[in-house]
């Protein structure tokens, strides 16, 4: 670690590297943290600090860092065929093998795959694909796609439009035409006076109201993350998704499950759609398909859509240079093999997921925590100024205080990566996390909560 000149790297970073979702002036003044190595669930920075990666990189390093067999698969493919495109009636072996494997592990209605380079490109593909589907069937006006406020579906023009992030929409004249939004199924935010089950039905009913408002003859699809990730790990009530499915079926609109975060074992299933009992027509994937080792994304295309596009659609004028990139597909195949052979999904479903839920729930005892919940290997807790008789009676901090960022600072400086979404602190750890490492992580989170509590108390914010 001593071989790194952190200050020199930070200087070059500020001079030349524009980061995603960043205030570049502020970062240049502070200096970026330089990550240099990863192994298992741990990272090391250029100063030699060891850190628990509670966010799996960015929701993606499902099998953990340091997987030599993925590196070897990538190297072997690079030596054999580093690249060829999938245009002009050509294909490559890893892409065919991966498409076949994905058809085998996905829900039964999926037998076709459209490869992209990222989840954002996958959701752009969804917009093109669902509109083409309805055009082929003769419904030229059926182009409107319904999404949710506070959803995240990527950062391209279409992806950011599908998403419901106000800050993104404020820059660049978004959303693009034909995309509308409904409320999110956030029980803490909107469920006061209702049970979680009642709120799930109510939140789903917002979809039907929007369909009727737009006109069923104009609605093409509804898109949603099974659990909203970047929005703050919003876990919907159990009644929500079955009712969404019923409404989509009633009006014959397509259902798109954005599983860029939830797929490949994060919730103890290959895909979260299986956990929530829905049958989407399209599934967006990325991140965990390669555990982030090489960029890759795509769309699982259900038979309902694929049959129309293949048998009636003619040429689909859409695609990317790197669709089905052989090196990325080779990485994905080895990544999936690891998940299968080490039974990581079964471990999350039957052992570590429930243990994380138990240990994470204990954090609700902390005076700063008003609510803590989890599902599989995603979890979140809310920082509150004071606790009430129910979770809806908790008193929040003033948003301008940015207490979540204060807490994030203590986490990051004490060996724990935990993301702040407002005053909600969230994690999505690698699936290889053991019960002993869960104990280590929860103890470190509690320590950082103590430091945050002492800080905000000293500032007079309590």
GROMACS .gro file of C-alpha atoms in nm:
model
  462
    1UNK     CA    1   0.000   0.000   0.000
    2UNK     CA    2   0.289   0.239   0.067
    3UNK     CA    3   0.368   0.244  -0.307
    4UNK     CA    4   0.072   0.476  -0.372
    5UNK     CA    5   0.113   0.853  -0.364
    6UNK     CA    6  -0.243   0.939  -0.259
    7UNK     CA    7  -0.203   1.315  -0.294
    8UNK     CA    8  -0.063   1.283  -0.646
    9UNK     CA    9  -0.346   1.050  -0.755
   10UNK     CA   10  -0.605   1.286  -0.604
   11UNK     CA   11  -0.450   1.580  -0.788
   12UNK     CA   12  -0.466   1.400  -1.122
   13UNK     CA   13  -0.819   1.281  -1.042
   14UNK     CA   14  -0.937   1.638  -0.978
   15UNK     CA   15  -0.764   1.761  -1.292
   16UNK     CA   16  -0.898   1.503  -1.536
   17UNK     CA   17  -1.162   1.261  -1.406
   18UNK     CA   18  -1.527   1.369  -1.399
   19UNK     CA   19  -1.713   1.137  -1.160
   20UNK     CA   20  -2.080   1.029  -1.182
   21UNK     CA   21  -2.335   1.212  -0.965
   22UNK     CA   22  -2.068   1.441  -0.819
   23UNK     CA   23  -2.018   1.805  -0.724
   24UNK     CA   24  -1.680   1.824  -0.894
   25UNK     CA   25  -1.572   2.148  -0.730
   26UNK     CA   26  -1.637   2.010  -0.383
   27UNK     CA   27  -1.466   1.680  -0.462
   28UNK     CA   28  -1.162   1.859  -0.602
   29UNK     CA   29  -1.125   2.055  -0.278
   30UNK     CA   30  -1.166   1.746  -0.059
   31UNK     CA   31  -0.991   1.482  -0.269
   32UNK     CA   32  -1.134   1.144  -0.371
   33UNK     CA   33  -1.070   0.833  -0.168
   34UNK     CA   34  -0.847   0.603  -0.372
   35UNK     CA   35  -0.948   0.236  -0.366
   36UNK     CA   36  -0.669  -0.001  -0.464
   37UNK     CA   37  -0.755  -0.359  -0.367
   38UNK     CA   38  -1.044  -0.590  -0.282
   39UNK     CA   39  -1.071  -0.938  -0.134
   40UNK     CA   40  -1.392  -1.110  -0.029
   41UNK     CA   41  -1.611  -0.847   0.138
   42UNK     CA   42  -1.322  -0.610   0.211
   43UNK     CA   43  -1.160  -0.316   0.033
   44UNK     CA   44  -0.834  -0.134   0.098
   45UNK     CA   45  -0.761   0.227   0.008
   46UNK     CA   46  -0.428   0.381  -0.089
   47UNK     CA   47  -0.360   0.469   0.275
   48UNK     CA   48  -0.386   0.105   0.382
   49UNK     CA   49  -0.728   0.134   0.552
   50UNK     CA   50  -0.937  -0.184   0.551
   51UNK     CA   51  -1.308  -0.133   0.482
   52UNK     CA   52  -1.616  -0.357   0.485
   53UNK     CA   53  -1.792  -0.303   0.154
   54UNK     CA   54  -2.150  -0.291   0.271
   55UNK     CA   55  -2.269  -0.185  -0.075
   56UNK     CA   56  -2.110  -0.458  -0.293
   57UNK     CA   57  -1.933  -0.191  -0.493
   58UNK     CA   58  -2.258  -0.046  -0.624
   59UNK     CA   59  -2.507  -0.327  -0.559
   60UNK     CA   60  -2.308  -0.558  -0.787
   61UNK     CA   61  -2.010  -0.752  -0.644
   62UNK     CA   62  -2.231  -1.045  -0.542
   63UNK     CA   63  -1.956  -1.309  -0.531
   64UNK     CA   64  -1.706  -1.080  -0.358
   65UNK     CA   65  -1.369  -0.950  -0.468
   66UNK     CA   66  -1.063  -1.147  -0.574
   67UNK     CA   67  -1.229  -1.424  -0.776
   68UNK     CA   68  -0.934  -1.555  -0.975
   69UNK     CA   69  -1.149  -1.788  -1.182
   70UNK     CA   70  -1.342  -1.493  -1.328
   71UNK     CA   71  -1.014  -1.320  -1.413
   72UNK     CA   72  -0.893  -1.639  -1.579
   73UNK     CA   73  -1.214  -1.677  -1.780
   74UNK     CA   74  -1.181  -1.318  -1.898
   75UNK     CA   75  -0.814  -1.365  -1.992
   76UNK     CA   76  -0.882  -1.688  -2.180
   77UNK     CA   77  -1.159  -1.523  -2.381
   78UNK     CA   78  -0.944  -1.219  -2.453
   79UNK     CA   79  -0.674  -1.448  -2.588
   80UNK     CA   80  -0.928  -1.637  -2.801
   81UNK     CA   81  -1.169  -1.371  -2.928
   82UNK     CA   82  -1.150  -1.037  -2.742
   83UNK     CA   83  -1.435  -0.885  -2.941
   84UNK     CA   84  -1.665  -0.923  -3.233
   85UNK     CA   85  -2.001  -0.756  -3.287
   86UNK     CA   86  -2.341  -0.922  -3.309
   87UNK     CA   87  -2.452  -0.726  -3.615
   88UNK     CA   88  -2.448  -0.854  -3.974
   89UNK     CA   89  -2.577  -1.204  -3.899
   90UNK     CA   90  -2.291  -1.299  -3.665
   91UNK     CA   91  -2.272  -1.433  -3.311
   92UNK     CA   92  -2.013  -1.561  -3.066
   93UNK     CA   93  -1.997  -1.866  -2.843
   94UNK     CA   94  -1.999  -1.701  -2.495
   95UNK     CA   95  -2.301  -1.487  -2.587
   96UNK     CA   96  -2.495  -1.792  -2.706
   97UNK     CA   97  -2.395  -1.991  -2.398
   98UNK     CA   98  -2.493  -1.709  -2.163
   99UNK     CA   99  -2.828  -1.648  -2.333
  100UNK     CA  100  -2.900  -2.020  -2.298
  101UNK     CA  101  -2.797  -2.020  -1.932
  102UNK     CA  102  -3.008  -1.716  -1.852
  103UNK     CA  103  -3.309  -1.881  -2.014
  104UNK     CA  104  -3.250  -2.183  -1.790
  105UNK     CA  105  -3.226  -1.993  -1.459
  106UNK     CA  106  -3.496  -1.733  -1.524
  107UNK     CA  107  -3.874  -1.779  -1.480
  108UNK     CA  108  -4.032  -2.010  -1.740
  109UNK     CA  109  -4.178  -1.738  -1.963
  110UNK     CA  110  -3.828  -1.619  -2.057
  111UNK     CA  111  -3.652  -1.788  -2.346
  112UNK     CA  112  -3.481  -1.492  -2.513
  113UNK     CA  113  -3.221  -1.236  -2.406
  114UNK     CA  114  -3.125  -0.896  -2.549
  115UNK     CA  115  -2.774  -0.797  -2.436
  116UNK     CA  116  -2.662  -0.443  -2.359
  117UNK     CA  117  -2.365  -0.288  -2.183
  118UNK     CA  118  -2.549  -0.170  -1.871
  119UNK     CA  119  -2.880  -0.152  -1.689
  120UNK     CA  120  -2.938   0.198  -1.824
  121UNK     CA  121  -2.906   0.067  -2.180
  122UNK     CA  122  -3.133  -0.220  -2.083
  123UNK     CA  123  -3.409   0.019  -1.981
  124UNK     CA  124  -3.359   0.227  -2.297
  125UNK     CA  125  -3.408  -0.103  -2.481
  126UNK     CA  126  -3.730  -0.163  -2.288
  127UNK     CA  127  -3.873   0.167  -2.406
  128UNK     CA  128  -3.792   0.086  -2.768
  129UNK     CA  129  -3.906  -0.274  -2.737
  130UNK     CA  130  -4.246  -0.219  -2.575
  131UNK     CA  131  -4.334   0.057  -2.817
  132UNK     CA  132  -4.229  -0.159  -3.111
  133UNK     CA  133  -4.437  -0.445  -2.970
  134UNK     CA  134  -4.754  -0.239  -2.965
  135UNK     CA  135  -4.679  -0.085  -3.307
  136UNK     CA  136  -4.647  -0.431  -3.463
  137UNK     CA  137  -4.981  -0.527  -3.312
  138UNK     CA  138  -5.139  -0.218  -3.465
  139UNK     CA  139  -5.175  -0.004  -3.151
  140UNK     CA  140  -4.975   0.302  -3.259
  141UNK     CA  141  -5.099   0.519  -2.971
  142UNK     CA  142  -5.008   0.267  -2.700
  143UNK     CA  143  -4.672   0.421  -2.608
  144UNK     CA  144  -4.707   0.562  -2.255
  145UNK     CA  145  -4.501   0.392  -1.987
  146UNK     CA  146  -4.591   0.434  -1.620
  147UNK     CA  147  -4.317   0.438  -1.356
  148UNK     CA  148  -4.289   0.560  -0.997
  149UNK     CA  149  -4.160   0.866  -0.817
  150UNK     CA  150  -3.822   0.809  -0.651
  151UNK     CA  151  -3.753   0.510  -0.875
  152UNK     CA  152  -3.412   0.466  -1.037
  153UNK     CA  153  -3.387   0.312  -1.383
  154UNK     CA  154  -3.052   0.446  -1.502
  155UNK     CA  155  -2.896   0.771  -1.617
  156UNK     CA  156  -2.943   0.773  -1.994
  157UNK     CA  157  -3.215   0.996  -2.139
  158UNK     CA  158  -3.476   0.721  -2.140
  159UNK     CA  159  -3.351   0.556  -1.820
  160UNK     CA  160  -3.350   0.882  -1.627
  161UNK     CA  161  -3.697   0.962  -1.763
  162UNK     CA  162  -3.830   0.626  -1.650
  163UNK     CA  163  -3.679   0.693  -1.310
  164UNK     CA  164  -3.859   0.927  -1.076
  165UNK     CA  165  -3.568   1.123  -0.929
  166UNK     CA  166  -3.658   1.494  -0.918
  167UNK     CA  167  -3.295   1.603  -0.919
  168UNK     CA  168  -3.232   1.417  -1.243
  169UNK     CA  169  -3.548   1.547  -1.407
  170UNK     CA  170  -3.449   1.904  -1.320
  171UNK     CA  171  -3.141   1.878  -1.544
  172UNK     CA  172  -3.190   1.828  -1.916
  173UNK     CA  173  -3.562   1.872  -1.966
  174UNK     CA  174  -3.668   1.529  -1.842
  175UNK     CA  175  -3.876   1.318  -1.853
  176UNK     CA  176  -3.905   1.265  -2.226
  177UNK     CA  177  -4.263   1.250  -2.362
  178UNK     CA  178  -4.471   0.941  -2.298
  179UNK     CA  179  -4.346   0.860  -1.949
  180UNK     CA  180  -4.555   0.935  -1.639
  181UNK     CA  181  -4.518   0.854  -1.271
  182UNK     CA  182  -4.720   0.742  -0.970
  183UNK     CA  183  -4.635   0.731  -0.599
  184UNK     CA  184  -4.395   0.480  -0.451
  185UNK     CA  185  -4.505   0.207  -0.206
  186UNK     CA  186  -4.327   0.366   0.090
  187UNK     CA  187  -4.522   0.270   0.403
  188UNK     CA  188  -4.328   0.508   0.629
  189UNK     CA  189  -4.392   0.798   0.396
  190UNK     CA  190  -4.757   0.745   0.301
  191UNK     CA  191  -4.907   0.464   0.508
  192UNK     CA  192  -5.014   0.640   0.827
  193UNK     CA  193  -5.349   0.513   0.954
  194UNK     CA  194  -5.328   0.192   0.754
  195UNK     CA  195  -5.184  -0.151   0.813
  196UNK     CA  196  -4.900  -0.247   0.580
  197UNK     CA  197  -5.137  -0.485   0.399
  198UNK     CA  198  -5.396  -0.212   0.348
  199UNK     CA  199  -5.132   0.031   0.228
  200UNK     CA  200  -4.999  -0.220  -0.024
  201UNK     CA  201  -5.340  -0.238  -0.191
  202UNK     CA  202  -5.379   0.139  -0.177
  203UNK     CA  203  -5.037   0.206  -0.331
  204UNK     CA  204  -5.105  -0.043  -0.611
  205UNK     CA  205  -5.438   0.126  -0.682
  206UNK     CA  206  -5.248   0.438  -0.788
  207UNK     CA  207  -5.145   0.245  -1.098
  208UNK     CA  208  -5.506   0.178  -1.197
  209UNK     CA  209  -5.597   0.542  -1.142
  210UNK     CA  210  -5.313   0.655  -1.365
  211UNK     CA  211  -5.408   0.403  -1.637
  212UNK     CA  212  -5.763   0.540  -1.637
  213UNK     CA  213  -5.634   0.898  -1.634
  214UNK     CA  214  -5.404   0.842  -1.934
  215UNK     CA  215  -5.646   0.606  -2.107
  216UNK     CA  216  -5.595   0.227  -2.118
  217UNK     CA  217  -5.567   0.243  -2.497
  218UNK     CA  218  -5.253   0.460  -2.461
  219UNK     CA  219  -5.066   0.272  -2.185
  220UNK     CA  220  -4.790   0.038  -2.302
  221UNK     CA  221  -4.628  -0.081  -1.980
  222UNK     CA  222  -4.560  -0.036  -1.612
  223UNK     CA  223  -4.200  -0.053  -1.487
  224UNK     CA  224  -4.085  -0.101  -1.130
  225UNK     CA  225  -3.797  -0.225  -0.920
  226UNK     CA  226  -3.921  -0.513  -0.701
  227UNK     CA  227  -3.744  -0.331  -0.418
  228UNK     CA  228  -3.640   0.027  -0.490
  229UNK     CA  229  -3.265   0.046  -0.444
  230UNK     CA  230  -3.121   0.392  -0.497
  231UNK     CA  231  -3.447   0.535  -0.367
  232UNK     CA  232  -3.355   0.402  -0.022
  233UNK     CA  233  -3.427   0.027  -0.012
  234UNK     CA  234  -3.804   0.071  -0.019
  235UNK     CA  235  -3.946  -0.273   0.059
  236UNK     CA  236  -4.313  -0.285  -0.048
  237UNK     CA  237  -4.584  -0.455   0.158
  238UNK     CA  238  -4.654  -0.817   0.064
  239UNK     CA  239  -4.989  -0.715  -0.089
  240UNK     CA  240  -4.840  -0.465  -0.334
  241UNK     CA  241  -4.694  -0.666  -0.620
  242UNK     CA  242  -4.976  -0.923  -0.653
  243UNK     CA  243  -5.218  -0.631  -0.691
  244UNK     CA  244  -4.991  -0.462  -0.947
  245UNK     CA  245  -4.989  -0.788  -1.143
  246UNK     CA  246  -5.370  -0.808  -1.129
  247UNK     CA  247  -5.403  -0.452  -1.262
  248UNK     CA  248  -5.154  -0.510  -1.544
  249UNK     CA  249  -5.342  -0.827  -1.642
  250UNK     CA  250  -5.677  -0.648  -1.628
  251UNK     CA  251  -5.568  -0.380  -1.874
  252UNK     CA  252  -5.334  -0.611  -2.073
  253UNK     CA  253  -5.036  -0.378  -2.028
  254UNK     CA  254  -4.681  -0.510  -2.020
  255UNK     CA  255  -4.508  -0.548  -1.684
  256UNK     CA  256  -4.136  -0.466  -1.667
  257UNK     CA  257  -3.938  -0.572  -1.360
  258UNK     CA  258  -3.616  -0.375  -1.327
  259UNK     CA  259  -3.395  -0.631  -1.151
  260UNK     CA  260  -3.062  -0.461  -1.209
  261UNK     CA  261  -3.019  -0.459  -0.830
  262UNK     CA  262  -3.248  -0.740  -0.716
  263UNK     CA  263  -3.139  -1.009  -0.961
  264UNK     CA  264  -2.881  -1.286  -0.930
  265UNK     CA  265  -2.946  -1.387  -0.573
  266UNK     CA  266  -2.967  -1.063  -0.379
  267UNK     CA  267  -3.307  -1.149  -0.235
  268UNK     CA  268  -3.251  -1.525  -0.208
  269UNK     CA  269  -3.387  -1.607  -0.553
  270UNK     CA  270  -3.233  -1.583  -0.897
  271UNK     CA  271  -3.480  -1.304  -0.962
  272UNK     CA  272  -3.693  -1.108  -0.715
  273UNK     CA  273  -3.997  -1.153  -0.938
  274UNK     CA  274  -4.009  -1.512  -0.815
  275UNK     CA  275  -4.002  -1.396  -0.452
  276UNK     CA  276  -4.285  -1.148  -0.502
  277UNK     CA  277  -4.496  -1.383  -0.713
  278UNK     CA  278  -4.519  -1.174  -1.029
  279UNK     CA  279  -4.481  -1.274  -1.394
  280UNK     CA  280  -4.321  -0.985  -1.578
  281UNK     CA  281  -4.300  -0.965  -1.954
  282UNK     CA  282  -3.952  -0.809  -1.944
  283UNK     CA  283  -3.675  -0.817  -1.682
  284UNK     CA  284  -3.389  -0.569  -1.689
  285UNK     CA  285  -3.061  -0.709  -1.555
  286UNK     CA  286  -2.700  -0.598  -1.510
  287UNK     CA  287  -2.468  -0.559  -1.206
  288UNK     CA  288  -2.482  -0.904  -1.041
  289UNK     CA  289  -2.474  -1.090  -1.375
  290UNK     CA  290  -2.094  -1.044  -1.375
  291UNK     CA  291  -2.058  -0.929  -1.011
  292UNK     CA  292  -1.935  -0.605  -1.165
  293UNK     CA  293  -1.610  -0.758  -1.288
  294UNK     CA  294  -1.689  -0.657  -1.648
  295UNK     CA  295  -1.976  -0.429  -1.761
  296UNK     CA  296  -2.277  -0.620  -1.895
  297UNK     CA  297  -2.651  -0.569  -1.896
  298UNK     CA  298  -2.957  -0.678  -2.084
  299UNK     CA  299  -3.324  -0.760  -2.098
  300UNK     CA  300  -3.488  -1.097  -2.048
  301UNK     CA  301  -3.763  -1.096  -2.311
  302UNK     CA  302  -4.076  -1.291  -2.225
  303UNK     CA  303  -4.247  -1.513  -2.478
  304UNK     CA  304  -4.541  -1.275  -2.514
  305UNK     CA  305  -4.313  -1.000  -2.648
  306UNK     CA  306  -4.052  -1.216  -2.819
  307UNK     CA  307  -4.305  -1.405  -3.029
  308UNK     CA  308  -4.449  -1.084  -3.174
  309UNK     CA  309  -4.111  -0.922  -3.242
  310UNK     CA  310  -3.963  -1.236  -3.397
  311UNK     CA  311  -4.260  -1.366  -3.596
  312UNK     CA  312  -4.422  -1.037  -3.700
  313UNK     CA  313  -4.182  -0.754  -3.627
  314UNK     CA  314  -3.925  -0.771  -3.903
  315UNK     CA  315  -3.604  -0.578  -3.835
  316UNK     CA  316  -3.578  -0.423  -3.488
  317UNK     CA  317  -3.372  -0.107  -3.547
  318UNK     CA  318  -3.194  -0.098  -3.215
  319UNK     CA  319  -2.863  -0.225  -3.077
  320UNK     CA  320  -2.519  -0.153  -2.937
  321UNK     CA  321  -2.162  -0.216  -3.049
  322UNK     CA  322  -2.100  -0.418  -2.734
  323UNK     CA  323  -2.423  -0.621  -2.729
  324UNK     CA  324  -2.320  -0.975  -2.637
  325UNK     CA  325  -1.955  -0.878  -2.582
  326UNK     CA  326  -1.771  -1.214  -2.565
  327UNK     CA  327  -1.541  -1.115  -2.276
  328UNK     CA  328  -1.829  -0.984  -2.064
  329UNK     CA  329  -2.035  -1.296  -2.138
  330UNK     CA  330  -1.742  -1.520  -2.039
  331UNK     CA  331  -1.719  -1.333  -1.707
  332UNK     CA  332  -2.093  -1.377  -1.653
  333UNK     CA  333  -2.083  -1.750  -1.720
  334UNK     CA  334  -1.808  -1.801  -1.461
  335UNK     CA  335  -1.984  -1.572  -1.214
  336UNK     CA  336  -2.307  -1.772  -1.246
  337UNK     CA  337  -2.112  -2.095  -1.204
  338UNK     CA  338  -1.972  -1.966  -0.873
  339UNK     CA  339  -2.319  -1.867  -0.752
  340UNK     CA  340  -2.451  -2.213  -0.837
  341UNK     CA  341  -2.158  -2.422  -0.710
  342UNK     CA  342  -2.126  -2.234  -0.382
  343UNK     CA  343  -2.505  -2.228  -0.338
  344UNK     CA  344  -2.496  -1.858  -0.256
  345UNK     CA  345  -2.865  -1.808  -0.332
  346UNK     CA  346  -2.961  -2.093  -0.102
  347UNK     CA  347  -2.738  -1.948   0.170
  348UNK     CA  348  -2.908  -1.609   0.147
  349UNK     CA  349  -3.254  -1.772   0.139
  350UNK     CA  350  -3.203  -2.020   0.420
  351UNK     CA  351  -2.927  -1.890   0.644
  352UNK     CA  352  -2.752  -1.558   0.607
  353UNK     CA  353  -3.052  -1.355   0.489
  354UNK     CA  354  -3.255  -1.437   0.799
  355UNK     CA  355  -2.953  -1.384   1.023
  356UNK     CA  356  -2.888  -1.043   0.870
  357UNK     CA  357  -3.255  -0.957   0.921
  358UNK     CA  358  -3.232  -1.055   1.290
  359UNK     CA  359  -2.910  -0.866   1.359
  360UNK     CA  360  -3.008  -0.560   1.156
  361UNK     CA  361  -3.342  -0.535   1.336
  362UNK     CA  362  -3.152  -0.505   1.665
  363UNK     CA  363  -3.019  -0.170   1.546
  364UNK     CA  364  -3.371  -0.028   1.590
  365UNK     CA  365  -3.293  -0.027   1.964
  366UNK     CA  366  -3.041   0.253   1.906
  367UNK     CA  367  -3.171   0.598   2.014
  368UNK     CA  368  -3.094   0.739   1.670
  369UNK     CA  369  -3.276   0.467   1.474
  370UNK     CA  370  -3.651   0.493   1.423
  371UNK     CA  371  -3.702   0.201   1.188
  372UNK     CA  372  -3.493  -0.084   1.046
  373UNK     CA  373  -3.598  -0.340   0.785
  374UNK     CA  374  -3.443  -0.582   0.539
  375UNK     CA  375  -3.515  -0.838   0.270
  376UNK     CA  376  -3.253  -1.089   0.165
  377UNK     CA  377  -2.929  -0.896   0.131
  378UNK     CA  378  -3.066  -0.541   0.122
  379UNK     CA  379  -3.143  -0.347   0.438
  380UNK     CA  380  -3.205   0.007   0.556
  381UNK     CA  381  -3.257   0.208   0.873
  382UNK     CA  382  -3.400   0.553   0.933
  383UNK     CA  383  -3.222   0.811   1.148
  384UNK     CA  384  -3.469   1.013   1.355
  385UNK     CA  385  -3.455   1.305   1.597
  386UNK     CA  386  -3.688   1.130   1.840
  387UNK     CA  387  -3.905   0.820   1.848
  388UNK     CA  388  -4.282   0.817   1.871
  389UNK     CA  389  -4.540   0.558   1.975
  390UNK     CA  390  -4.542   0.420   1.619
  391UNK     CA  391  -4.303   0.453   1.326
  392UNK     CA  392  -4.532   0.717   1.179
  393UNK     CA  393  -4.497   0.928   1.493
  394UNK     CA  394  -4.118   0.950   1.478
  395UNK     CA  395  -3.978   1.303   1.448
  396UNK     CA  396  -3.737   1.345   1.159
  397UNK     CA  397  -3.435   1.570   1.148
  398UNK     CA  398  -3.455   1.883   0.937
  399UNK     CA  399  -3.339   1.787   0.588
  400UNK     CA  400  -3.096   2.078   0.576
  401UNK     CA  401  -2.889   1.920   0.856
  402UNK     CA  402  -2.800   1.623   0.631
  403UNK     CA  403  -2.764   1.390   0.928
  404UNK     CA  404  -2.743   1.093   0.692
  405UNK     CA  405  -2.428   1.237   0.536
  406UNK     CA  406  -2.284   1.298   0.882
  407UNK     CA  407  -2.345   0.932   0.963
  408UNK     CA  408  -2.205   0.823   0.628
  409UNK     CA  409  -1.888   1.015   0.706
  410UNK     CA  410  -1.840   0.830   1.032
  411UNK     CA  411  -1.906   0.499   0.855
  412UNK     CA  412  -1.660   0.568   0.576
  413UNK     CA  413  -1.388   0.691   0.811
  414UNK     CA  414  -1.422   0.393   1.043
  415UNK     CA  415  -1.404   0.107   0.796
  416UNK     CA  416  -1.768   0.067   0.688
  417UNK     CA  417  -1.929   0.158   0.356
  418UNK     CA  418  -2.295   0.235   0.415
  419UNK     CA  419  -2.487   0.458   0.176
  420UNK     CA  420  -2.702   0.754   0.283
  421UNK     CA  421  -3.027   0.830   0.102
  422UNK     CA  422  -3.142   1.136   0.288
  423UNK     CA  423  -3.154   1.019   0.650
  424UNK     CA  424  -3.198   0.655   0.553
  425UNK     CA  425  -2.882   0.445   0.575
  426UNK     CA  426  -2.873   0.143   0.345
  427UNK     CA  427  -2.660  -0.164   0.274
  428UNK     CA  428  -2.644  -0.435   0.008
  429UNK     CA  429  -2.345  -0.652   0.104
  430UNK     CA  430  -2.180  -0.923  -0.107
  431UNK     CA  431  -2.367  -1.254  -0.101
  432UNK     CA  432  -2.056  -1.430   0.034
  433UNK     CA  433  -2.098  -1.254   0.369
  434UNK     CA  434  -2.082  -1.507   0.656
  435UNK     CA  435  -2.272  -1.495   0.984
  436UNK     CA  436  -1.948  -1.400   1.163
  437UNK     CA  437  -1.896  -1.116   0.916
  438UNK     CA  438  -2.255  -1.004   0.968
  439UNK     CA  439  -2.174  -0.975   1.339
  440UNK     CA  440  -1.860  -0.777   1.253
  441UNK     CA  441  -2.054  -0.547   1.022
  442UNK     CA  442  -2.343  -0.483   1.261
  443UNK     CA  443  -2.102  -0.406   1.546
  444UNK     CA  444  -1.922  -0.155   1.327
  445UNK     CA  445  -2.251   0.004   1.218
  446UNK     CA  446  -2.357   0.037   1.582
  447UNK     CA  447  -2.023   0.198   1.671
  448UNK     CA  448  -2.064   0.452   1.391
  449UNK     CA  449  -2.423   0.522   1.500
  450UNK     CA  450  -2.286   0.595   1.848
  451UNK     CA  451  -2.035   0.841   1.701
  452UNK     CA  452  -2.310   1.007   1.497
  453UNK     CA  453  -2.540   1.029   1.799
  454UNK     CA  454  -2.270   1.195   2.008
  455UNK     CA  455  -2.195   1.438   1.726
  456UNK     CA  456  -2.554   1.551   1.661
  457UNK     CA  457  -2.612   1.578   2.036
  458UNK     CA  458  -2.308   1.803   2.071
  459UNK     CA  459  -2.433   2.018   1.785
  460UNK     CA  460  -2.768   2.059   1.964
  461UNK     CA  461  -2.971   1.886   1.696
  462UNK     CA  462  -3.148   1.650   1.939
   0.00000   0.00000   0.00000
